[in-house]
C-alpha cells in the first residue's frame, strides 16, 4: 500500500492509480479508506489529477464506479472534475491534451453508460467553459458550410437541459431546439438541410421542434429547397410539404411535385395536358426526380413522360426498343443504375 501511494504521489503512475482504485473499492475498511484518501490527495493536485480522473471515468466495474469514481469526481468539495477542468486554461500543451482526454471520456460515459447517471447529470448542470464548449461543438458541422452530424439522444438531451449551453448561428439544430430562432435564417436553403437532419435526431424533442419549423416556413429559398427535397421523395420533406401545403414557384417544379405527391385534383387542374410535367422530365434526364416521376406514373396508371421522351428521342437510348422495354417492365428495369444517387436540376 505504501509503495502504491508513493508511486502515485511521485509521478502518478497509471498502474499504481488503477491498483489503488481497486483497493479503495475492495480492500478492508482501513485499507480502502487509506487508498481513497491517497487518490483524493492526488485529485487536489492539478498537475497530477488528470491521471486519476481519467482512470475513474474509465472503470468498467459497477463497484469501482460507485465506491470510488462517484465520491472522488462528483461528491467531493469542490467536485474533482470542477477543480480539474475549471482551473486556469493556460496550462500548457500537455495539460490541455490531458484535459481533452477527460472531457471526451466524460461525454462518452454520458452517451454510452446510462446506468451511470451521475455523468449525464453533471453535464446537464455544469457551467465550466470547457464542457459547455464541448456540448455546443457537438452540433457544429465538421467543415464550414458542411452538413451537420447531430449527436445522439443522450448528448442532445444534456445540451437542451443545460441552461449554460448557448447555441450559435452555425449550430442550427441546437438553436431551433433551444427556441433561439433569432439565430436562424428560415429562408436559407442551408437551414432547411440542417432542419431535415434534425428531424432524424434520436432525441424526440429535437426532432419534434425541427418538424414544426419545417411546416411554418416563409416563402423564399428555404421553402423552395424543402420542395426540392420532396421532389426527390425525401420522407420528412414530403410530409412537411404536403402537411403545410407548400408548392414550388417554378411551374415545372410545381407540376412535378404535385405529380410525385399524387395530389391529383390539383395536378389535373394545373397541368391538364401534362406538358409542364414533360418539360420537367426532359430538364432532369438521368436524375432521381425523373425516376420518381416514372415510378409514380407506373404505379398510378398515368401517362409516363418517359414514354414520350423515348419515342421522340430514340437515339438517347439507342433504339425504339427501349420504349417497348419500358412499357413492359417499368421504369426501374429501363434505367437501372442511371439514377444511382444523382441529384440535381431543380430550381432554387
PDB file of N, CA, C and O in Angstrom, residues 21-29 32 59-71 113 116:
ATOM      1  N   UNK A  21      -7.358   2.258  -6.924  1.00  0.00           N
ATOM      2  CA  UNK A  21      -8.814   2.289  -7.132  1.00  0.00           C
ATOM      3  C   UNK A  21      -9.436   0.960  -6.708  1.00  0.00           C
ATOM      4  O   UNK A  21     -10.477   0.921  -6.046  1.00  0.00           O
ATOM      5  N   UNK A  22      -8.779  -0.134  -7.050  1.00  0.00           N
ATOM      6  CA  UNK A  22      -9.308  -1.448  -6.676  1.00  0.00           C
ATOM      7  C   UNK A  22      -9.243  -1.659  -5.157  1.00  0.00           C
ATOM      8  O   UNK A  22     -10.167  -2.230  -4.554  1.00  0.00           O
ATOM      9  N   UNK A  23      -8.161  -1.197  -4.535  1.00  0.00           N
ATOM     10  CA  UNK A  23      -8.062  -1.313  -3.076  1.00  0.00           C
ATOM     11  C   UNK A  23      -9.165  -0.482  -2.417  1.00  0.00           C
ATOM     12  O   UNK A  23      -9.810  -0.915  -1.461  1.00  0.00           O
ATOM     13  N   UNK A  24      -9.396   0.728  -2.945  1.00  0.00           N
ATOM     14  CA  UNK A  24     -10.422   1.602  -2.374  1.00  0.00           C
ATOM     15  C   UNK A  24     -11.812   0.991  -2.480  1.00  0.00           C
ATOM     16  O   UNK A  24     -12.690   1.261  -1.650  1.00  0.00           O
ATOM     17  N   UNK A  25     -12.012   0.146  -3.489  1.00  0.00           N
ATOM     18  CA  UNK A  25     -13.327  -0.465  -3.693  1.00  0.00           C
ATOM     19  C   UNK A  25     -13.464  -1.798  -2.976  1.00  0.00           C
ATOM     20  O   UNK A  25     -14.539  -2.133  -2.457  1.00  0.00           O
ATOM     21  N   UNK A  26     -12.383  -2.593  -2.923  1.00  0.00           N
ATOM     22  CA  UNK A  26     -12.489  -3.970  -2.448  1.00  0.00           C
ATOM     23  C   UNK A  26     -11.668  -4.261  -1.189  1.00  0.00           C
ATOM     24  O   UNK A  26     -11.752  -5.361  -0.643  1.00  0.00           O
ATOM     25  N   UNK A  27     -10.838  -3.333  -0.741  1.00  0.00           N
ATOM     26  CA  UNK A  27      -9.968  -3.607   0.401  1.00  0.00           C
ATOM     27  C   UNK A  27     -10.717  -3.595   1.726  1.00  0.00           C
ATOM     28  O   UNK A  27     -11.920  -3.314   1.795  1.00  0.00           O
ATOM     29  N   UNK A  28      -9.976  -3.895   2.771  1.00  0.00           N
ATOM     30  CA  UNK A  28     -10.558  -3.801   4.111  1.00  0.00           C
ATOM     31  C   UNK A  28     -10.935  -2.350   4.388  1.00  0.00           C
ATOM     32  O   UNK A  28     -10.515  -1.436   3.662  1.00  0.00           O
ATOM     33  N   UNK A  29     -11.698  -2.131   5.430  1.00  0.00           N
ATOM     34  CA  UNK A  29     -12.174  -0.770   5.703  1.00  0.00           C
ATOM     35  C   UNK A  29     -11.018   0.208   5.855  1.00  0.00           C
ATOM     36  O   UNK A  29     -11.042   1.308   5.290  1.00  0.00           O
ATOM     37  N   UNK A  32      -9.141   0.522   2.386  1.00  0.00           N
ATOM     38  CA  UNK A  32      -9.958   1.266   1.429  1.00  0.00           C
ATOM     39  C   UNK A  32      -9.942   2.755   1.747  1.00  0.00           C
ATOM     40  O   UNK A  32      -9.847   3.600   0.847  1.00  0.00           O
ATOM     41  N   UNK A  59     -13.380   3.218 -15.461  1.00  0.00           N
ATOM     42  CA  UNK A  59     -13.545   1.947 -14.750  1.00  0.00           C
ATOM     43  C   UNK A  59     -14.695   1.164 -15.372  1.00  0.00           C
ATOM     44  O   UNK A  59     -15.688   1.735 -15.829  1.00  0.00           O
ATOM     45  N   UNK A  60     -14.548  -0.155 -15.383  1.00  0.00           N
ATOM     46  CA  UNK A  60     -15.562  -0.987 -16.023  1.00  0.00           C
ATOM     47  C   UNK A  60     -16.548  -1.601 -15.042  1.00  0.00           C
ATOM     48  O   UNK A  60     -17.687  -1.899 -15.406  1.00  0.00           O
ATOM     49  N   UNK A  61     -16.150  -1.769 -13.808  1.00  0.00           N
ATOM     50  CA  UNK A  61     -16.995  -2.470 -12.834  1.00  0.00           C
ATOM     51  C   UNK A  61     -17.879  -1.495 -12.062  1.00  0.00           C
ATOM     52  O   UNK A  61     -17.446  -0.395 -11.697  1.00  0.00           O
ATOM     53  N   UNK A  62     -19.095  -1.911 -11.801  1.00  0.00           N
ATOM     54  CA  UNK A  62     -20.055  -1.055 -11.117  1.00  0.00           C
ATOM     55  C   UNK A  62     -19.579  -0.658  -9.722  1.00  0.00           C
ATOM     56  O   UNK A  62     -19.779   0.475  -9.282  1.00  0.00           O
ATOM     57  N   UNK A  63     -18.930  -1.595  -9.012  1.00  0.00           N
ATOM     58  CA  UNK A  63     -18.486  -1.277  -7.661  1.00  0.00           C
ATOM     59  C   UNK A  63     -17.367  -0.234  -7.675  1.00  0.00           C
ATOM     60  O   UNK A  63     -17.331   0.654  -6.805  1.00  0.00           O
ATOM     61  N   UNK A  64     -16.478  -0.321  -8.630  1.00  0.00           N
ATOM     62  CA  UNK A  64     -15.413   0.684  -8.743  1.00  0.00           C
ATOM     63  C   UNK A  64     -16.024   2.065  -8.991  1.00  0.00           C
ATOM     64  O   UNK A  64     -15.557   3.065  -8.436  1.00  0.00           O
ATOM     65  N   UNK A  65     -17.063   2.081  -9.807  1.00  0.00           N
ATOM     66  CA  UNK A  65     -17.720   3.352 -10.111  1.00  0.00           C
ATOM     67  C   UNK A  65     -18.392   3.932  -8.864  1.00  0.00           C
ATOM     68  O   UNK A  65     -18.178   5.097  -8.519  1.00  0.00           O
ATOM     69  N   UNK A  66     -19.196   3.146  -8.194  1.00  0.00           N
ATOM     70  CA  UNK A  66     -19.970   3.667  -7.072  1.00  0.00           C
ATOM     71  C   UNK A  66     -19.112   3.953  -5.839  1.00  0.00           C
ATOM     72  O   UNK A  66     -19.366   4.916  -5.102  1.00  0.00           O
ATOM     73  N   UNK A  67     -18.079   3.118  -5.614  1.00  0.00           N
ATOM     74  CA  UNK A  67     -17.296   3.254  -4.391  1.00  0.00           C
ATOM     75  C   UNK A  67     -16.168   4.266  -4.525  1.00  0.00           C
ATOM     76  O   UNK A  67     -15.722   4.830  -3.518  1.00  0.00           O
ATOM     77  N   UNK A  68     -15.685   4.488  -5.739  1.00  0.00           N
ATOM     78  CA  UNK A  68     -14.506   5.340  -5.924  1.00  0.00           C
ATOM     79  C   UNK A  68     -14.798   6.519  -6.859  1.00  0.00           C
ATOM     80  O   UNK A  68     -14.604   7.685  -6.498  1.00  0.00           O
ATOM     81  N   UNK A  69     -15.257   6.235  -8.059  1.00  0.00           N
ATOM     82  CA  UNK A  69     -15.411   7.301  -9.058  1.00  0.00           C
ATOM     83  C   UNK A  69     -16.413   8.356  -8.615  1.00  0.00           C
ATOM     84  O   UNK A  69     -16.128   9.563  -8.685  1.00  0.00           O
ATOM     85  N   UNK A  70     -17.576   7.929  -8.155  1.00  0.00           N
ATOM     86  CA  UNK A  70     -18.605   8.893  -7.769  1.00  0.00           C
ATOM     87  C   UNK A  70     -18.153   9.775  -6.604  1.00  0.00           C
ATOM     88  O   UNK A  70     -18.269  11.005  -6.667  1.00  0.00           O
ATOM     89  N   UNK A  71     -17.625   9.206  -5.508  1.00  0.00           N
ATOM     90  CA  UNK A  71     -17.169  10.076  -4.406  1.00  0.00           C
ATOM     91  C   UNK A  71     -16.059  11.040  -4.816  1.00  0.00           C
ATOM     92  O   UNK A  71     -16.072  12.203  -4.400  1.00  0.00           O
ATOM     93  N   UNK A 113     -23.191   4.953 -21.220  1.00  0.00           N
ATOM     94  CA  UNK A 113     -23.416   4.221 -19.965  1.00  0.00           C
ATOM     95  C   UNK A 113     -24.570   4.843 -19.179  1.00  0.00           C
ATOM     96  O   UNK A 113     -24.364   5.526 -18.173  1.00  0.00           O
ATOM     97  N   UNK A 116     -24.981   4.857 -15.390  1.00  0.00           N
ATOM     98  CA  UNK A 116     -24.155   5.732 -14.563  1.00  0.00           C
ATOM     99  C   UNK A 116     -24.637   7.164 -14.751  1.00  0.00           C
ATOM    100  O   UNK A 116     -23.987   7.979 -15.434  1.00  0.00           O
TER     101      UNK A 116
END
